[in-house]
Amino acid sequence: MATTSRQLVLDNIDTVLKTITIAGGYKTTIDTVERTRGAKTWEEVPSSDRPYIGIVPGKESCPIDGGHFPFGRMRVTFHIDLICYVTGSTAATRSNAISDFQDDIISVLNKDPTRDKNAMSTYVVDWESDEGSTEDDGYLLVGVDIIYNRKTSST
């Protein structure tokens, strides 16, 4: 059985996020990228695994108007959350790390928005961050929508 478009998209996201390194021209070197069934809290991610990105697959939708095409084809919007954690001893350090992290994620995802020809497009649709208070932890939550086509019988 062929690998589904959804799985190929997730595989691609995992692969490209792992390329974020200073040696590769980015501002950050990611220590850990993993797919999770749900969001991990900062307490579940050891400092030694940060900077960290958790890939959390989310809702898929196909609008009634404009999402269904002849011959059993559908256009699907697949939402993925990227849960990112950084560690820094000061608020300024964490804030800079989060800003760099955000730039790197947007850059790497836009290098190939077709996810190796398995999607039509990729959009970073929202993000929020918390530089932390007196803790050494900060986080960035990035929402990504990937649009791909599938057949009603298979992908």
Backbone as a printed PyTorch tensor [residue, N CA C, xyz], in Angstrom:
tensor([[[  0.8450,  -1.1840,   0.0000],
         [  0.0000,   0.0000,   0.0000],
         [  0.8870,   1.2420,   0.0000]],

        [[  0.5250,   2.2050,  -0.7810],
         [  1.3050,   3.4410,  -0.9000],
         [  1.1990,   4.2740,   0.3730]],

        [[  2.2380,   5.0400,   0.6450],
         [  2.2390,   5.9540,   1.7810],
         [  1.2730,   7.1000,   1.4830]],

        [[  0.4590,   7.4700,   2.4520],
         [ -0.5320,   8.5250,   2.2410],
         [  0.1260,   9.8940,   2.1360]],

        [[ -0.5520,  10.8100,   1.4790],
         [ -0.0510,  12.1850,   1.3710],
         [  0.1540,  12.7900,   2.7520]],

        [[ -0.7530,  12.5190,   3.6570],
         [ -0.6540,  13.0490,   5.0220],
         [  0.6550,  12.5970,   5.6690]],

        [[  0.9690,  11.2980,   5.5480],
         [  2.1870,  10.7630,   6.1470],
         [  3.4240,  11.3490,   5.4730]],

        [[  3.3910,  11.4840,   4.1450],
         [  4.5280,  12.0700,   3.4260],
         [  4.7660,  13.5140,   3.8510]],

        [[  3.6870,  14.2550,   4.0900],
         [  3.8070,  15.6390,   4.5680],
         [  4.4500,  15.6560,   5.9550]],

        [[  3.9770,  14.7980,   6.8570],
         [  4.5610,  14.7440,   8.2060],
         [  6.0320,  14.3380,   8.1630]],

        [[  6.3590,  13.3670,   7.3110],
         [  7.7550,  12.9460,   7.1710],
         [  8.6200,  14.1140,   6.7010]],

        [[  8.1030,  14.8880,   5.7520],
         [  8.8670,  16.0160,   5.2270],
         [  9.0690,  17.0940,   6.2890]],

        [[  8.0240,  17.4210,   7.0340],
         [  8.1310,  18.4290,   8.0950],
         [  9.2020,  17.9970,   9.1000]],

        [[  9.1680,  16.7400,   9.5060],
         [ 10.1470,  16.2040,  10.4440],
         [ 11.5640,  16.3440,   9.8770]],

        [[ 11.7400,  15.9640,   8.6300],
         [ 13.0600,  16.0060,   7.9900],
         [ 13.5960,  17.4250,   7.8820]],

        [[ 12.7660,  18.3640,   7.4050],
         [ 13.2860,  19.7210,   7.1910],
         [ 13.5600,  20.4490,   8.5030]],

        [[ 12.7690,  20.1880,   9.5390],
         [ 13.0350,  20.8330,  10.8260],
         [ 14.3660,  20.3690,  11.4040]],

        [[ 14.7380,  19.1320,  11.1180],
         [ 16.0130,  18.6060,  11.6070],
         [ 17.2190,  19.2210,  10.8930]],

        [[ 16.9810,  19.9610,   9.8150],
         [ 18.0900,  20.6170,   9.1050],
         [ 18.4360,  21.9800,   9.6980]],

        [[ 17.6640,  22.4290,  10.6860],
         [ 17.9310,  23.7340,  11.2880],
         [ 19.1770,  23.6300,  12.1670]],

        [[ 20.2880,  24.1330,  11.6240],
         [ 21.5560,  24.1740,  12.3630],
         [ 22.2780,  25.4690,  12.0020]],

        [[ 23.1060,  25.9180,  12.8920],
         [ 23.9210,  27.1050,  12.6040],
         [ 24.8370,  26.8180,  11.4230]],

        [[ 25.3890,  25.5990,  11.3660],
         [ 26.2650,  25.2170,  10.2540],
         [ 25.5170,  25.2450,   8.9150]],

        [[ 24.1890,  25.0410,   8.9590],
         [ 23.3730,  25.0680,   7.7510],
         [ 22.8870,  26.4570,   7.3800]],

        [[ 23.3500,  27.4890,   8.0990],
         [ 22.9880,  28.8560,   7.7680],
         [ 21.8540,  29.4370,   8.5980]],

        [[ 21.4020,  28.7200,   9.5920],
         [ 20.3270,  29.2140,  10.4470],
         [ 20.9070,  29.8740,  11.6950]],

        [[ 20.0370,  30.4950,  12.4750],
         [ 20.4630,  31.1800,  13.6900],
         [ 20.5050,  30.2440,  14.8940]],

        [[ 19.8950,  29.0680,  14.7450],
         [ 19.7230,  28.1310,  15.8440],
         [ 20.1840,  26.7430,  15.4070]],

        [[ 20.6290,  25.9560,  16.3420],
         [ 20.8120,  24.5180,  16.1060],
         [ 19.8150,  23.8020,  17.0000]],

        [[ 18.9100,  23.0610,  16.3660],
         [ 17.8780,  22.3500,  17.1030],
         [ 18.4710,  21.0560,  17.6570]],

        [[ 18.2920,  20.8270,  18.9510],
         [ 18.7950,  19.6040,  19.5690],
         [ 17.8510,  18.4260,  19.3540]],

        [[ 16.5460,  18.6690,  19.4340],
         [ 15.5800,  17.5720,  19.3560],
         [ 14.3660,  17.9910,  18.5280]],

        [[ 13.9930,  17.1220,  17.5810],
         [ 12.7370,  17.2480,  16.8390],
         [ 12.0320,  15.9070,  16.9860]],

        [[ 10.7790,  15.9320,  17.4290],
         [ 10.0350,  14.6790,  17.5450],
         [  8.5550,  14.9050,  17.2980]],

        [[  7.8990,  13.8690,  16.7780],
         [  6.4480,  13.8870,  16.6440],
         [  5.8480,  13.4170,  17.9470]],

        [[  4.8240,  14.1090,  18.3780],
         [  4.1660,  13.7280,  19.6240],
         [  2.6790,  13.5870,  19.3900]],

        [[  2.0520,  12.7710,  20.2020],
         [  0.5980,  12.5910,  20.0990],
         [ -0.1400,  13.7770,  20.7010]],

        [[  0.5310,  14.5110,  21.5310],
         [ -0.0260,  15.6990,  22.1510],
         [  1.1160,  16.5890,  22.5750]],

        [[  0.7970,  17.7750,  22.9520],
         [  1.8420,  18.7240,  23.3300],
         [  2.5140,  18.2870,  24.6260]],

        [[  3.8400,  18.2980,  24.6300],
         [  4.5960,  18.0610,  25.8530],
         [  4.7650,  19.3910,  26.5750]],

        [[  4.7260,  19.3500,  27.8880],
         [  4.9750,  20.5680,  28.6620],
         [  6.4770,  20.7730,  28.7770]],

        [[  6.8730,  21.9840,  29.1590],
         [  8.3000,  22.2610,  29.3120],
         [  8.9110,  21.3730,  30.3880]],

        [[  8.1010,  20.9410,  31.3560],
         [  8.6040,  20.0520,  32.4050],
         [  8.9530,  18.6650,  31.8630]],

        [[  8.3190,  18.2700,  30.7430],
         [  8.5580,  16.9480,  30.1440],
         [  9.7390,  16.9490,  29.1740]],

        [[ 10.2730,  18.1290,  28.8730],
         [ 11.3920,  18.2310,  27.9350],
         [ 12.6190,  18.7010,  28.7100]],

        [[ 13.5790,  17.8140,  28.9430],
         [ 14.7700,  18.2090,  29.7120],
         [ 15.5380,  19.3450,  29.0350]],

        [[ 16.1920,  20.1480,  29.8260],
         [ 16.9970,  21.2510,  29.2850],
         [ 18.0250,  20.7490,  28.2790]],

        [[ 18.5230,  19.5350,  28.4790],
         [ 19.5350,  18.9740,  27.5690],
         [ 18.9670,  18.6910,  26.1770]],

        [[ 17.6390,  18.6450,  26.0330],
         [ 16.9980,  18.3910,  24.7300],
         [ 16.5860,  19.6820,  24.0220]],

        [[ 16.9400,  20.8310,  24.5750],
         [ 16.5340,  22.1110,  23.9900],
         [ 17.6990,  22.7910,  23.2890]],

        [[ 17.4220,  23.5400,  22.2610],
         [ 16.1410,  23.8700,  21.6680],
         [ 15.4170,  22.6140,  21.1490]],

        [[ 14.1180,  22.6020,  21.3460],
         [ 13.2740,  21.4440,  21.0990],
         [ 12.0970,  21.8440,  20.2230]],

        [[ 11.7240,  20.9570,  19.2850],
         [ 10.4950,  21.1350,  18.5070],
         [  9.6940,  19.8440,  18.5950]],

        [[  8.4610,  19.9580,  19.0620],
         [  7.5120,  18.8490,  19.0390],
         [  6.5250,  19.0900,  17.9100]],

        [[  6.3610,  18.1120,  17.0410],
         [  5.4200,  18.2020,  15.9240],
         [  4.1200,  17.5430,  16.3680]],

        [[  3.0410,  18.3290,  16.4170],
         [  1.7620,  17.8260,  16.9000],
         [  0.7270,  17.9320,  15.7720]],

        [[  0.4450,  16.8000,  15.0930],
         [ -0.5760,  16.8320,  14.0370],
         [ -1.9340,  17.1920,  14.6350]],

        [[ -2.6690,  18.0020,  13.8900],
         [ -3.9660,  18.4530,  14.3860],
         [ -5.0870,  18.1710,  13.4210]],

        [[ -6.0230,  19.0620,  13.4040],
         [ -7.2490,  18.9160,  12.6380],
         [ -6.9860,  18.9470,  11.1310]],

        [[ -7.7390,  18.1280,  10.4120],
         [ -7.7670,  18.1900,   8.9570],
         [ -9.1840,  18.5610,   8.5550]],

        [[ -9.3000,  19.4180,   7.5530],
         [-10.6240,  19.8400,   7.1290],
         [-10.6950,  19.9410,   5.6110]],

        [[-11.9020,  19.7750,   5.1160],
         [-12.1600,  19.8840,   3.6870],
         [-13.4550,  20.6830,   3.5380]],

        [[-13.3560,  21.9420,   3.1140],
         [-14.5620,  22.7580,   3.0400],
         [-15.5710,  22.2060,   2.0330]],

        [[-16.8430,  22.3190,   2.3660],
         [-17.9060,  21.8630,   1.4580],
         [-17.8390,  22.6450,   0.1500]],

        [[-17.7330,  23.9680,   0.2460],
         [-17.6290,  24.8050,  -0.9530],
         [-16.1570,  24.9780,  -1.3080]],

        [[-15.7710,  24.5330,  -2.4570],
         [-14.4110,  24.7380,  -2.9320],
         [-13.4260,  23.6650,  -2.5180]],

        [[-13.8630,  22.6430,  -1.8020],
         [-12.9550,  21.5970,  -1.3710],
         [-13.1480,  20.2650,  -2.0640]],

        [[-14.2620,  20.1280,  -2.7770],
         [-14.5640,  18.8670,  -3.4630],
         [-14.5490,  19.0990,  -4.9630]],

        [[-13.9330,  18.1620,  -5.6910],
         [-13.7640,  18.3010,  -7.1300],
         [-14.2480,  17.0350,  -7.8260]],

        [[-14.4350,  17.0980,  -9.1470],
         [-14.8760,  15.9060,  -9.8850],
         [-13.8970,  14.7360,  -9.7160]],

        [[-14.3840,  13.5560,  -9.9800],
         [-13.6020,  12.3260,  -9.9560],
         [-13.0730,  11.9970,  -8.5570]],

        [[-13.8320,  12.3840,  -7.5390],
         [-13.4890,  11.9980,  -6.1750],
         [-12.2550,  12.6540,  -5.5990]],

        [[-11.9420,  13.8720,  -6.0250],
         [-10.7830,  14.5740,  -5.4820],
         [-11.2230,  15.5750,  -4.4200]],

        [[-10.3880,  15.7310,  -3.3960],
         [-10.6730,  16.6530,  -2.3020],
         [ -9.4320,  17.4830,  -1.9960]],

        [[ -9.6590,  18.7170,  -1.5900],
         [ -8.5700,  19.5760,  -1.1210],
         [ -8.6620,  19.6430,   0.3980]],

        [[ -7.5820,  19.2480,   1.0710],
         [ -7.5640,  19.1280,   2.5270],
         [ -6.6240,  20.1700,   3.1210]],

        [[ -7.0580,  20.8020,   4.2060],
         [ -6.1840,  21.6630,   5.0000],
         [ -5.8340,  20.8990,   6.2650]],

        [[ -4.5390,  20.6880,   6.4550],
         [ -4.0060,  19.9020,   7.5620],
         [ -3.2710,  20.8570,   8.4970]],

        [[ -3.7470,  20.9720,   9.7410],
         [ -3.1280,  21.8790,  10.7070],
         [ -2.1350,  21.1140,  11.5800]],

        [[ -0.9600,  21.6890,  11.7330],
         [  0.0790,  21.1220,  12.5920],
         [  0.5440,  22.2190,  13.5500]],

        [[  0.6920,  21.8610,  14.8040],
         [  1.2920,  22.7750,  15.7770],
         [  2.7350,  22.3460,  16.0130]],

        [[  3.6150,  23.3160,  16.0740],
         [  5.0070,  23.0820,  16.4470],
         [  5.2030,  23.6880,  17.8240]],

        [[  5.4700,  22.8300,  18.8030],
         [  5.6890,  23.2650,  20.1720],
         [  7.1990,  23.3580,  20.3640]],

        [[  7.7070,  24.5490,  20.6490],
         [  9.1540,  24.7860,  20.6970],
         [  9.5490,  25.2990,  22.0760]],

        [[ 10.6400,  24.7400,  22.6060],
         [ 11.1330,  25.1670,  23.9060],
         [ 12.5950,  25.5880,  23.8100]],

        [[ 12.9330,  26.6290,  24.5450],
         [ 14.3100,  27.1080,  24.6360],
         [ 14.6570,  27.2570,  26.1170]],

        [[ 15.9310,  27.3470,  26.3770],
         [ 16.4180,  27.5920,  27.7290],
         [ 17.3720,  28.7830,  27.6680]],

        [[ 17.2840,  29.6530,  28.6410],
         [ 18.1820,  30.7960,  28.7260],
         [ 18.1510,  31.3600,  30.1240]],

        [[ 19.2690,  31.8600,  30.5820],
         [ 19.3590,  32.3000,  31.9790],
         [ 18.7110,  33.6650,  32.2210]],

        [[ 18.4760,  34.4430,  31.1510],
         [ 17.8160,  35.7520,  31.3160],
         [ 16.6450,  35.8620,  30.3540]],

        [[ 15.7370,  36.7660,  30.6690],
         [ 14.5840,  36.9940,  29.7900],
         [ 15.0430,  37.4560,  28.4100]],

        [[ 16.0770,  38.2850,  28.3640],
         [ 16.5860,  38.7760,  27.0740],
         [ 17.1580,  37.6300,  26.2430]],

        [[ 17.8770,  36.7220,  26.8670],
         [ 18.4370,  35.5690,  26.1650],
         [ 17.3240,  34.7000,  25.5990]],

        [[ 16.2980,  34.4370,  26.4090],
         [ 15.1680,  33.6230,  25.9520],
         [ 14.4120,  34.3250,  24.8390]],

        [[ 14.2110,  35.6170,  24.9660],
         [ 13.4940,  36.3800,  23.9340],
         [ 14.2380,  36.3270,  22.6060]],

        [[ 15.5470,  36.5170,  22.6400],
         [ 16.3490,  36.4330,  21.4130],
         [ 16.3130,  35.0340,  20.8240]],

        [[ 16.3980,  34.0220,  21.6780],
         [ 16.3670,  32.6340,  21.2030],
         [ 15.0300,  32.3260,  20.5400]],

        [[ 13.9380,  32.8080,  21.1210],
         [ 12.6100,  32.5770,  20.5410],
         [ 12.4800,  33.2980,  19.2010]],

        [[ 12.9650,  34.5210,  19.1100],
         [ 12.9180,  35.2640,  17.8410],
         [ 13.7180,  34.5480,  16.7580]],

        [[ 14.9050,  34.0780,  17.1140],
         [ 15.7260,  33.3400,  16.1520],
         [ 15.0460,  32.0360,  15.7340]],

        [[ 14.4640,  31.3450,  16.6860],
         [ 13.7430,  30.1020,  16.4420],
         [ 12.6120,  30.3430,  15.4410]],

        [[ 11.8420,  31.3940,  15.6800],
         [ 10.7210,  31.7340,  14.8050],
         [ 11.2140,  32.0070,  13.3860]],

        [[ 12.2560,  32.8150,  13.2480],
         [ 12.8200,  33.1100,  11.9240],
         [ 13.2510,  31.8320,  11.2130]],

        [[ 13.9160,  30.9430,  11.9440],
         [ 14.4170,  29.7070,  11.3430],
         [ 13.2860,  28.7940,  10.8880]],

        [[ 12.2440,  28.6650,  11.6900],
         [ 11.1180,  27.8080,  11.3210],
         [ 10.4230,  28.3460,  10.0870]],

        [[ 10.1580,  29.6460,  10.0570],
         [  9.5030,  30.2400,   8.8930],
         [ 10.3720,  30.0510,   7.6480]],

        [[ 11.6650,  30.2600,   7.7890],
         [ 12.5860,  30.1170,   6.6620],
         [ 12.6250,  28.6920,   6.1360]],

        [[ 12.7940,  27.7190,   7.0210],
         [ 12.9300,  26.3340,   6.5620],
         [ 11.6330,  25.8110,   5.9570]],

        [[ 10.4880,  26.2010,   6.4900],
         [  9.2180,  25.7300,   5.9400],
         [  8.9120,  26.3530,   4.5810]],

        [[  9.4400,  27.5540,   4.3400],
         [  9.1750,  28.2140,   3.0630],
         [ 10.1770,  27.8630,   1.9670]],

        [[ 11.2140,  27.1050,   2.2840],
         [ 12.1520,  26.6760,   1.2370],
         [ 11.4590,  25.7880,   0.2130]],

        [[ 10.5530,  24.9250,   0.6650],
         [  9.7720,  24.0800,  -0.2290],
         [  8.3590,  23.9520,   0.3220]],

        [[  7.4920,  24.9150,  -0.0080],
         [  6.1300,  24.8690,   0.5310],
         [  5.2960,  23.7090,  -0.0120]],

        [[  5.8050,  22.9870,  -1.0180],
         [  5.0650,  21.8360,  -1.5450],
         [  5.3730,  20.5510,  -0.7800]],

        [[  6.2260,  20.6360,   0.2440],
         [  6.5870,  19.4610,   1.0510],
         [  7.0330,  18.3080,   0.1560]],

        [[  8.0140,  18.6110,  -0.7140],
         [  8.5760,  17.6370,  -1.6540],
         [  7.5080,  17.1130,  -2.6260]],

        [[  6.6960,  18.0380,  -3.1180],
         [  5.6350,  17.7820,  -4.1050],
         [  4.4860,  16.9340,  -3.5610]],

        [[  4.3100,  16.9170,  -2.2520],
         [  3.2010,  16.1850,  -1.6450],
         [  2.0850,  17.1050,  -1.1680]],

        [[  2.2690,  18.4120,  -1.3340],
         [  1.2620,  19.3880,  -0.9210],
         [  1.2250,  20.5160,  -1.9410]],

        [[  0.1550,  21.2730,  -1.8940],
         [  0.0280,  22.4380,  -2.7660],
         [  0.7270,  23.6480,  -2.1600]],

        [[  0.6110,  23.7850,  -0.8240],
         [  1.2120,  24.9470,  -0.1740],
         [  1.3120,  24.7200,   1.3320]],

        [[  2.1650,  25.5430,   1.9410],
         [  2.3810,  25.5190,   3.3860],
         [  2.3190,  26.9580,   3.8840]],

        [[  1.5660,  27.1750,   4.9510],
         [  1.4270,  28.5120,   5.5130],
         [  1.6820,  28.4890,   7.0130]],

        [[  2.5510,  29.3690,   7.4970],
         [  2.6490,  29.6140,   8.9310],
         [  1.5050,  30.5780,   9.2260]],

        [[  0.5300,  30.1210,  10.0330],
         [ -0.6980,  30.8960,  10.2000],
         [ -0.7930,  31.6490,  11.5130]],

        [[ -0.0650,  31.1920,  12.5390],
         [ -0.0890,  31.9320,  13.8020],
         [  1.0530,  31.4520,  14.6910]],

        [[  1.3260,  32.2480,  15.7120],
         [  2.3310,  31.8790,  16.6980],
         [  2.0970,  32.6800,  17.9530]],

        [[  2.5640,  32.1040,  19.0360],
         [  2.5650,  32.8190,  20.3140],
         [  3.8130,  32.3970,  21.0610]],

        [[  4.2480,  33.2560,  21.9540],
         [  5.4690,  32.9440,  22.6880],
         [  5.3450,  33.4020,  24.1320]],

        [[  6.2260,  32.8350,  24.9340],
         [  6.3420,  33.2280,  26.3350],
         [  7.8170,  33.1350,  26.6800]],

        [[  8.4090,  34.2620,  26.9960],
         [  9.8300,  34.2960,  27.3100],
         [ 10.1230,  33.7840,  28.7120]],

        [[  9.0900,  33.4350,  29.4440],
         [  9.2940,  32.9230,  30.7950],
         [  9.3850,  34.0450,  31.8050]],

        [[  9.2070,  33.6810,  33.0430],
         [  9.3160,  34.6850,  34.1080],
         [ 10.6750,  34.5210,  34.7790]],

        [[ 10.6880,  33.9820,  35.9630],
         [ 11.9660,  33.7720,  36.6400],
         [ 12.5760,  32.4210,  36.2850]],

        [[ 11.8530,  31.6080,  35.5430],
         [ 12.3620,  30.2970,  35.1260],
         [ 13.3850,  30.4700,  34.0110]],

        [[ 14.0630,  29.4050,  33.6820],
         [ 15.0410,  29.4270,  32.5910],
         [ 14.4350,  28.9470,  31.2760]],

        [[ 13.1220,  28.8890,  31.2050],
         [ 12.4510,  28.2950,  30.0550],
         [ 11.6070,  29.3130,  29.3070]],

        [[ 11.5470,  29.1450,  27.9970],
         [ 10.6600,  29.9310,  27.1670],
         [ 10.0820,  29.0250,  26.0960]],

        [[  8.9370,  29.4240,  25.5370],
         [  8.3650,  28.5770,  24.5070],
         [  7.8620,  29.4080,  23.3410]],

        [[  7.7070,  28.7230,  22.2210],
         [  7.1320,  29.2860,  21.0080],
         [  6.1780,  28.2410,  20.4640]],

        [[  4.9480,  28.6350,  20.2020],
         [  3.9500,  27.7640,  19.5890],
         [  3.6830,  28.3010,  18.1960]],

        [[  3.9290,  27.4690,  17.1700],
         [  3.7650,  27.8830,  15.7800],
         [  2.6750,  27.0240,  15.1470]],

        [[  1.6640,  27.6720,  14.5680],
         [  0.6060,  26.9680,  13.8500],
         [  0.9040,  26.9810,  12.3570]],

        [[  0.8130,  25.7950,  11.7410],
         [  1.1220,  25.6450,  10.3210],
         [ -0.0470,  24.9440,   9.6440]],

        [[ -0.4950,  25.4850,   8.5050],
         [ -1.5110,  24.8340,   7.6830],
         [ -0.8660,  24.3630,   6.3940]],

        [[ -1.0920,  23.1010,   6.0690],
         [ -0.5950,  22.5220,   4.8280],
         [ -1.8100,  22.1130,   4.0160]],

        [[ -1.8280,  22.5300,   2.7710],
         [ -2.9440,  22.1920,   1.8890],
         [ -2.4720,  21.1400,   0.8970]],

        [[ -3.2080,  20.0340,   0.8450],
         [ -2.8530,  18.9730,  -0.1000],
         [ -4.1260,  18.3810,  -0.6980]],

        [[ -3.9690,  17.6800,  -1.8100],
         [ -5.0940,  17.0110,  -2.4720],
         [ -5.0740,  15.5450,  -2.1410]],

        [[ -6.2700,  14.9850,  -2.0590],
         [ -6.4140,  13.5440,  -1.8660],
         [ -7.6280,  13.0720,  -2.6550]],

        [[ -7.7030,  11.7880,  -2.8400],
         [ -8.8790,  11.1880,  -3.4740],
         [ -9.7860,  10.6890,  -2.3640]],

        [[-11.0700,  10.5710,  -2.6720],
         [-11.9840,  10.0860,  -1.6520],
         [-11.7520,   8.6130,  -1.3500]],

        [[-11.0970,   7.8980,  -2.2560],
         [-10.8300,   6.4780,  -2.0390],
         [ -9.4540,   6.2530,  -1.4150]],

        [[ -8.4710,   7.1010,  -1.7310],
         [ -7.1100,   6.9820,  -1.2050],
         [ -6.3790,   8.2760,  -1.4610]],

        [[ -5.1320,   8.3810,  -0.9390],
         [ -4.3580,   9.5930,  -1.2220],
         [ -3.4130,   9.3410,  -2.3120]]])
